[in-house]
Amino acid sequence: MLNGTLTGGRSGNAGYSLGVSLYEVDTYEWGYNLGASQALASDNRSIYGRQKVSVNDTFETEFDFEYGKTYAIVANFGVSASDGGIADFSHTASFAMSAAEGTTLVSSAGINYGIAAAVPEPETYAMLLAGLGMLSLIARRRN
């Protein structure tokens, strides 16, 4: 289930992407390898400018499996916003699974926030240089 809002602002943009895939897992003595994948769910949206979109989505899927094999379900969720845009999901994305009788589910989750640093606009540098010039002028007049 996914609930949230995308707001573009004056001239900004916002968006999200969601993908859920099933992988066959080959296990070895020293690790594992993800085999062939099967897409289970996929969605993405983006907006630009003076828009506000409410997102209320539920994704359901099913798949066949073979007893005795190991599978991995990988869910990726990403949001983006720039130039005043807002992507607000406030911890509302949830993931639930139910297993057939005789199967075992193991789960782990992780979050990787890749937040980009703000890049100053050219006007910011111009204001900084003008301010430093004014300070230099005031310091010279006082001496």
PDB file of N, CA and C in Angstrom, residues 40-112:
ATOM      1  N   LEU A  40       6.829  -8.390 -10.727  1.00  0.00           N
ATOM      2  CA  LEU A  40       5.533  -8.632 -10.093  1.00  0.00           C
ATOM      3  C   LEU A  40       4.663  -7.381 -10.086  1.00  0.00           C
ATOM      4  N   ALA A  41       5.275  -6.219  -9.895  1.00  0.00           N
ATOM      5  CA  ALA A  41       4.524  -4.960  -9.878  1.00  0.00           C
ATOM      6  C   ALA A  41       5.464  -3.833 -10.263  1.00  0.00           C
ATOM      7  N   SER A  42       4.924  -2.834 -10.935  1.00  0.00           N
ATOM      8  CA  SER A  42       5.727  -1.686 -11.329  1.00  0.00           C
ATOM      9  C   SER A  42       4.810  -0.484 -11.504  1.00  0.00           C
ATOM     10  N   ASP A  43       5.260   0.672 -11.017  1.00  0.00           N
ATOM     11  CA  ASP A  43       4.474   1.895 -11.180  1.00  0.00           C
ATOM     12  C   ASP A  43       5.401   3.088 -11.039  1.00  0.00           C
ATOM     13  N   ASN A  44       5.139   4.137 -11.773  1.00  0.00           N
ATOM     14  CA  ASN A  44       5.857   5.388 -11.568  1.00  0.00           C
ATOM     15  C   ASN A  44       4.982   6.549 -12.005  1.00  0.00           C
ATOM     16  N   ARG A  45       5.187   7.670 -11.341  1.00  0.00           N
ATOM     17  CA  ARG A  45       4.442   8.886 -11.659  1.00  0.00           C
ATOM     18  C   ARG A  45       5.358  10.073 -11.477  1.00  0.00           C
ATOM     19  N   SER A  46       5.116  11.105 -12.263  1.00  0.00           N
ATOM     20  CA  SER A  46       5.835  12.355 -12.059  1.00  0.00           C
ATOM     21  C   SER A  46       4.926  13.503 -12.462  1.00  0.00           C
ATOM     22  N   ILE A  47       5.117  14.639 -11.787  1.00  0.00           N
ATOM     23  CA  ILE A  47       4.331  15.830 -12.091  1.00  0.00           C
ATOM     24  C   ILE A  47       5.280  17.008 -12.216  1.00  0.00           C
ATOM     25  N   TYR A  48       4.804  18.071 -12.851  1.00  0.00           N
ATOM     26  CA  TYR A  48       5.595  19.274 -13.030  1.00  0.00           C
ATOM     27  C   TYR A  48       4.685  20.485 -12.848  1.00  0.00           C
ATOM     28  N   GLY A  49       5.195  21.492 -12.174  1.00  0.00           N
ATOM     29  CA  GLY A  49       4.471  22.759 -12.066  1.00  0.00           C
ATOM     30  C   GLY A  49       3.374  22.745 -11.029  1.00  0.00           C
ATOM     31  N   ARG A  50       2.400  23.583 -11.213  1.00  0.00           N
ATOM     32  CA  ARG A  50       1.358  23.846 -10.216  1.00  0.00           C
ATOM     33  C   ARG A  50       0.340  22.716 -10.140  1.00  0.00           C
ATOM     34  N   GLN A  51       0.781  21.579  -9.691  1.00  0.00           N
ATOM     35  CA  GLN A  51      -0.100  20.426  -9.521  1.00  0.00           C
ATOM     36  C   GLN A  51       0.089  19.842  -8.134  1.00  0.00           C
ATOM     37  N   LYS A  52      -0.939  19.211  -7.646  1.00  0.00           N
ATOM     38  CA  LYS A  52      -0.841  18.418  -6.424  1.00  0.00           C
ATOM     39  C   LYS A  52      -1.645  17.149  -6.672  1.00  0.00           C
ATOM     40  N   VAL A  53      -0.995  16.018  -6.518  1.00  0.00           N
ATOM     41  CA  VAL A  53      -1.620  14.733  -6.799  1.00  0.00           C
ATOM     42  C   VAL A  53      -1.581  13.881  -5.541  1.00  0.00           C
ATOM     43  N   SER A  54      -2.739  13.348  -5.150  1.00  0.00           N
ATOM     44  CA  SER A  54      -2.792  12.395  -4.037  1.00  0.00           C
ATOM     45  C   SER A  54      -2.579  10.994  -4.584  1.00  0.00           C
ATOM     46  N   VAL A  55      -1.760  10.223  -3.894  1.00  0.00           N
ATOM     47  CA  VAL A  55      -1.458   8.856  -4.311  1.00  0.00           C
ATOM     48  C   VAL A  55      -2.055   7.908  -3.286  1.00  0.00           C
ATOM     49  N   ASN A  56      -2.932   7.029  -3.705  1.00  0.00           N
ATOM     50  CA  ASN A  56      -3.541   5.994  -2.869  1.00  0.00           C
ATOM     51  C   ASN A  56      -3.552   4.712  -3.683  1.00  0.00           C
ATOM     52  N   ASP A  57      -2.488   3.958  -3.626  1.00  0.00           N
ATOM     53  CA  ASP A  57      -2.363   2.770  -4.469  1.00  0.00           C
ATOM     54  C   ASP A  57      -2.152   1.517  -3.631  1.00  0.00           C
ATOM     55  N   THR A  58      -2.779   0.448  -4.045  1.00  0.00           N
ATOM     56  CA  THR A  58      -2.543  -0.868  -3.472  1.00  0.00           C
ATOM     57  C   THR A  58      -2.181  -1.794  -4.624  1.00  0.00           C
ATOM     58  N   PHE A  59      -1.094  -2.520  -4.481  1.00  0.00           N
ATOM     59  CA  PHE A  59      -0.639  -3.445  -5.507  1.00  0.00           C
ATOM     60  C   PHE A  59      -0.752  -4.858  -4.959  1.00  0.00           C
ATOM     61  N   GLU A  60      -1.404  -5.721  -5.700  1.00  0.00           N
ATOM     62  CA  GLU A  60      -1.500  -7.127  -5.317  1.00  0.00           C
ATOM     63  C   GLU A  60      -0.979  -7.963  -6.473  1.00  0.00           C
ATOM     64  N   THR A  61      -0.273  -9.019  -6.140  1.00  0.00           N
ATOM     65  CA  THR A  61       0.252  -9.905  -7.172  1.00  0.00           C
ATOM     66  C   THR A  61       0.374 -11.310  -6.606  1.00  0.00           C
ATOM     67  N   GLU A  62       0.520 -12.263  -7.464  1.00  0.00           N
ATOM     68  CA  GLU A  62       0.763 -13.638  -7.028  1.00  0.00           C
ATOM     69  C   GLU A  62       1.735 -14.270  -8.006  1.00  0.00           C
ATOM     70  N   PHE A  63       2.371 -15.334  -7.569  1.00  0.00           N
ATOM     71  CA  PHE A  63       3.330 -16.019  -8.420  1.00  0.00           C
ATOM     72  C   PHE A  63       3.367 -17.490  -8.048  1.00  0.00           C
ATOM     73  N   ASP A  64       3.800 -18.302  -8.992  1.00  0.00           N
ATOM     74  CA  ASP A  64       3.973 -19.736  -8.756  1.00  0.00           C
ATOM     75  C   ASP A  64       5.403 -19.986  -8.304  1.00  0.00           C
ATOM     76  N   PHE A  65       5.584 -20.975  -7.461  1.00  0.00           N
ATOM     77  CA  PHE A  65       6.918 -21.331  -7.009  1.00  0.00           C
ATOM     78  C   PHE A  65       7.032 -22.841  -6.933  1.00  0.00           C
ATOM     79  N   GLU A  66       8.263 -23.282  -6.852  1.00  0.00           N
ATOM     80  CA  GLU A  66       8.556 -24.707  -6.770  1.00  0.00           C
ATOM     81  C   GLU A  66       9.109 -25.003  -5.378  1.00  0.00           C
ATOM     82  N   TYR A  67       8.492 -25.960  -4.680  1.00  0.00           N
ATOM     83  CA  TYR A  67       8.964 -26.332  -3.342  1.00  0.00           C
ATOM     84  C   TYR A  67      10.420 -26.766  -3.404  1.00  0.00           C
ATOM     85  N   GLY A  68      11.171 -26.402  -2.383  1.00  0.00           N
ATOM     86  CA  GLY A  68      12.578 -26.761  -2.304  1.00  0.00           C
ATOM     87  C   GLY A  68      13.510 -25.724  -2.894  1.00  0.00           C
ATOM     88  N   LYS A  69      12.992 -24.767  -3.636  1.00  0.00           N
ATOM     89  CA  LYS A  69      13.816 -23.697  -4.196  1.00  0.00           C
ATOM     90  C   LYS A  69      13.733 -22.468  -3.301  1.00  0.00           C
ATOM     91  N   THR A  70      14.756 -21.635  -3.392  1.00  0.00           N
ATOM     92  CA  THR A  70      14.792 -20.387  -2.635  1.00  0.00           C
ATOM     93  C   THR A  70      14.515 -19.232  -3.589  1.00  0.00           C
ATOM     94  N   TYR A  71      13.677 -18.299  -3.143  1.00  0.00           N
ATOM     95  CA  TYR A  71      13.319 -17.133  -3.942  1.00  0.00           C
ATOM     96  C   TYR A  71      13.574 -15.865  -3.135  1.00  0.00           C
ATOM     97  N   ALA A  72      13.795 -14.778  -3.836  1.00  0.00           N
ATOM     98  CA  ALA A  72      13.933 -13.466  -3.192  1.00  0.00           C
ATOM     99  C   ALA A  72      12.941 -12.518  -3.845  1.00  0.00           C
ATOM    100  N   ILE A  73      12.219 -11.790  -3.026  1.00  0.00           N
ATOM    101  CA  ILE A  73      11.343 -10.734  -3.527  1.00  0.00           C
ATOM    102  C   ILE A  73      12.025  -9.417  -3.193  1.00  0.00           C
ATOM    103  N   VAL A  74      12.314  -8.637  -4.216  1.00  0.00           N
ATOM    104  CA  VAL A  74      13.025  -7.375  -4.040  1.00  0.00           C
ATOM    105  C   VAL A  74      12.079  -6.240  -4.411  1.00  0.00           C
ATOM    106  N   ALA A  75      11.858  -5.340  -3.454  1.00  0.00           N
ATOM    107  CA  ALA A  75      11.004  -4.173  -3.684  1.00  0.00           C
ATOM    108  C   ALA A  75      11.874  -2.924  -3.646  1.00  0.00           C
ATOM    109  N   ASN A  76      11.777  -2.096  -4.663  1.00  0.00           N
ATOM    110  CA  ASN A  76      12.497  -0.829  -4.727  1.00  0.00           C
ATOM    111  C   ASN A  76      11.494   0.306  -4.785  1.00  0.00           C
ATOM    112  N   PHE A  77      11.699   1.302  -3.938  1.00  0.00           N
ATOM    113  CA  PHE A  77      10.823   2.469  -3.918  1.00  0.00           C
ATOM    114  C   PHE A  77      11.706   3.707  -3.893  1.00  0.00           C
ATOM    115  N   GLY A  78      11.502   4.601  -4.822  1.00  0.00           N
ATOM    116  CA  GLY A  78      12.300   5.823  -4.873  1.00  0.00           C
ATOM    117  C   GLY A  78      11.424   7.034  -5.092  1.00  0.00           C
ATOM    118  N   VAL A  79      11.805   8.138  -4.486  1.00  0.00           N
ATOM    119  CA  VAL A  79      11.098   9.400  -4.689  1.00  0.00           C
ATOM    120  C   VAL A  79      12.104  10.445  -5.146  1.00  0.00           C
ATOM    121  N   SER A  80      11.611  11.458  -5.831  1.00  0.00           N
ATOM    122  CA  SER A  80      12.476  12.549  -6.258  1.00  0.00           C
ATOM    123  C   SER A  80      11.688  13.845  -6.213  1.00  0.00           C
ATOM    124  N   ALA A  81      12.394  14.929  -5.961  1.00  0.00           N
ATOM    125  CA  ALA A  81      11.791  16.260  -5.972  1.00  0.00           C
ATOM    126  C   ALA A  81      12.889  17.262  -6.286  1.00  0.00           C
ATOM    127  N   SER A  82      12.553  18.295  -7.051  1.00  0.00           N
ATOM    128  CA  SER A  82      13.534  19.333  -7.350  1.00  0.00           C
ATOM    129  C   SER A  82      12.827  20.651  -7.617  1.00  0.00           C
ATOM    130  N   ASP A  83      13.580  21.731  -7.491  1.00  0.00           N
ATOM    131  CA  ASP A  83      13.094  23.091  -7.776  1.00  0.00           C
ATOM    132  C   ASP A  83      11.823  23.435  -7.016  1.00  0.00           C
ATOM    133  N   GLY A  84      11.743  23.057  -5.754  1.00  0.00           N
ATOM    134  CA  GLY A  84      10.577  23.385  -4.933  1.00  0.00           C
ATOM    135  C   GLY A  84       9.501  22.323  -4.921  1.00  0.00           C
ATOM    136  N   GLY A  85       9.673  21.250  -5.652  1.00  0.00           N
ATOM    137  CA  GLY A  85       8.698  20.163  -5.638  1.00  0.00           C
ATOM    138  C   GLY A  85       8.779  19.380  -4.336  1.00  0.00           C
ATOM    139  N   ILE A  86       7.695  18.694  -3.982  1.00  0.00           N
ATOM    140  CA  ILE A  86       7.631  17.922  -2.742  1.00  0.00           C
ATOM    141  C   ILE A  86       7.044  16.546  -3.046  1.00  0.00           C
ATOM    142  N   ALA A  87       7.720  15.507  -2.575  1.00  0.00           N
ATOM    143  CA  ALA A  87       7.194  14.139  -2.626  1.00  0.00           C
ATOM    144  C   ALA A  87       7.068  13.684  -1.180  1.00  0.00           C
ATOM    145  N   ASP A  88       5.849  13.638  -0.652  1.00  0.00           N
ATOM    146  CA  ASP A  88       5.621  13.361   0.769  1.00  0.00           C
ATOM    147  C   ASP A  88       4.865  12.053   0.935  1.00  0.00           C
ATOM    148  N   PHE A  89       5.558  11.039   1.419  1.00  0.00           N
ATOM    149  CA  PHE A  89       4.915   9.764   1.690  1.00  0.00           C
ATOM    150  C   PHE A  89       4.944   9.432   3.176  1.00  0.00           C
ATOM    151  N   SER A  90       5.585  10.238   3.990  1.00  0.00           N
ATOM    152  CA  SER A  90       5.568  10.194   5.464  1.00  0.00           C
ATOM    153  C   SER A  90       5.423   8.787   6.039  1.00  0.00           C
ATOM    154  N   HIS A  91       6.292   7.901   5.660  1.00  0.00           N
ATOM    155  CA  HIS A  91       6.332   6.538   6.202  1.00  0.00           C
ATOM    156  C   HIS A  91       5.035   5.760   5.951  1.00  0.00           C
ATOM    157  N   THR A  92       4.391   5.973   4.812  1.00  0.00           N
ATOM    158  CA  THR A  92       3.121   5.296   4.557  1.00  0.00           C
ATOM    159  C   THR A  92       3.248   4.113   3.607  1.00  0.00           C
ATOM    160  N   ALA A  93       4.424   3.868   3.079  1.00  0.00           N
ATOM    161  CA  ALA A  93       4.581   2.703   2.215  1.00  0.00           C
ATOM    162  C   ALA A  93       4.693   1.464   3.095  1.00  0.00           C
ATOM    163  N   SER A  94       3.916   0.451   2.792  1.00  0.00           N
ATOM    164  CA  SER A  94       3.982  -0.780   3.578  1.00  0.00           C
ATOM    165  C   SER A  94       4.029  -1.976   2.632  1.00  0.00           C
ATOM    166  N   PHE A  95       4.550  -3.062   3.139  1.00  0.00           N
ATOM    167  CA  PHE A  95       4.727  -4.268   2.346  1.00  0.00           C
ATOM    168  C   PHE A  95       4.277  -5.445   3.188  1.00  0.00           C
ATOM    169  N   ALA A  96       3.396  -6.279   2.669  1.00  0.00           N
ATOM    170  CA  ALA A  96       2.898  -7.435   3.422  1.00  0.00           C
ATOM    171  C   ALA A  96       2.923  -8.659   2.511  1.00  0.00           C
ATOM    172  N   MET A  97       3.175  -9.810   3.113  1.00  0.00           N
ATOM    173  CA  MET A  97       3.192 -11.056   2.356  1.00  0.00           C
ATOM    174  C   MET A  97       2.456 -12.132   3.134  1.00  0.00           C
ATOM    175  N   SER A  98       1.895 -13.075   2.421  1.00  0.00           N
ATOM    176  CA  SER A  98       1.345 -14.269   3.063  1.00  0.00           C
ATOM    177  C   SER A  98       1.921 -15.470   2.327  1.00  0.00           C
ATOM    178  N   ALA A  99       2.209 -16.525   3.063  1.00  0.00           N
ATOM    179  CA  ALA A  99       2.885 -17.684   2.482  1.00  0.00           C
ATOM    180  C   ALA A  99       1.974 -18.897   2.473  1.00  0.00           C
ATOM    181  N   ALA A 100       2.209 -19.745   1.500  1.00  0.00           N
ATOM    182  CA  ALA A 100       1.471 -20.999   1.414  1.00  0.00           C
ATOM    183  C   ALA A 100       1.908 -21.917   2.548  1.00  0.00           C
ATOM    184  N   GLU A 101       1.044 -22.842   2.894  1.00  0.00           N
ATOM    185  CA  GLU A 101       1.350 -23.796   3.962  1.00  0.00           C
ATOM    186  C   GLU A 101       2.612 -24.576   3.607  1.00  0.00           C
ATOM    187  N   GLY A 102       3.496 -24.729   4.592  1.00  0.00           N
ATOM    188  CA  GLY A 102       4.724 -25.478   4.384  1.00  0.00           C
ATOM    189  C   GLY A 102       5.882 -24.643   3.865  1.00  0.00           C
ATOM    190  N   THR A 103       5.702 -23.337   3.748  1.00  0.00           N
ATOM    191  CA  THR A 103       6.792 -22.469   3.294  1.00  0.00           C
ATOM    192  C   THR A 103       7.237 -21.558   4.429  1.00  0.00           C
ATOM    193  N   THR A 104       8.439 -21.033   4.311  1.00  0.00           N
ATOM    194  CA  THR A 104       9.003 -20.138   5.318  1.00  0.00           C
ATOM    195  C   THR A 104       9.336 -18.805   4.670  1.00  0.00           C
ATOM    196  N   LEU A 105       9.002 -17.722   5.353  1.00  0.00           N
ATOM    197  CA  LEU A 105       9.336 -16.382   4.877  1.00  0.00           C
ATOM    198  C   LEU A 105      10.379 -15.770   5.794  1.00  0.00           C
ATOM    199  N   VAL A 106      11.395 -15.170   5.213  1.00  0.00           N
ATOM    200  CA  VAL A 106      12.411 -14.433   5.959  1.00  0.00           C
ATOM    201  C   VAL A 106      12.470 -13.050   5.338  1.00  0.00           C
ATOM    202  N   SER A 107      12.497 -12.016   6.174  1.00  0.00           N
ATOM    203  CA  SER A 107      12.446 -10.654   5.656  1.00  0.00           C
ATOM    204  C   SER A 107      13.564  -9.805   6.236  1.00  0.00           C
ATOM    205  N   SER A 108      14.070  -8.904   5.437  1.00  0.00           N
ATOM    206  CA  SER A 108      14.989  -7.872   5.908  1.00  0.00           C
ATOM    207  C   SER A 108      14.731  -6.635   5.068  1.00  0.00           C
ATOM    208  N   ALA A 109      14.946  -5.476   5.664  1.00  0.00           N
ATOM    209  CA  ALA A 109      14.679  -4.224   4.957  1.00  0.00           C
ATOM    210  C   ALA A 109      15.824  -3.263   5.209  1.00  0.00           C
ATOM    211  N   GLY A 110      16.020  -2.369   4.291  1.00  0.00           N
ATOM    212  CA  GLY A 110      17.049  -1.346   4.441  1.00  0.00           C
ATOM    213  C   GLY A 110      16.627  -0.081   3.740  1.00  0.00           C
ATOM    214  N   ILE A 111      17.186   1.011   4.187  1.00  0.00           N
ATOM    215  CA  ILE A 111      16.871   2.308   3.602  1.00  0.00           C
ATOM    216  C   ILE A 111      18.176   2.948   3.168  1.00  0.00           C
ATOM    217  N   ASN A 112      18.199   3.449   1.964  1.00  0.00           N
ATOM    218  CA  ASN A 112      19.366   4.147   1.454  1.00  0.00           C
ATOM    219  C   ASN A 112      18.923   5.527   0.993  1.00  0.00           C
TER     220      ASN A 112
END
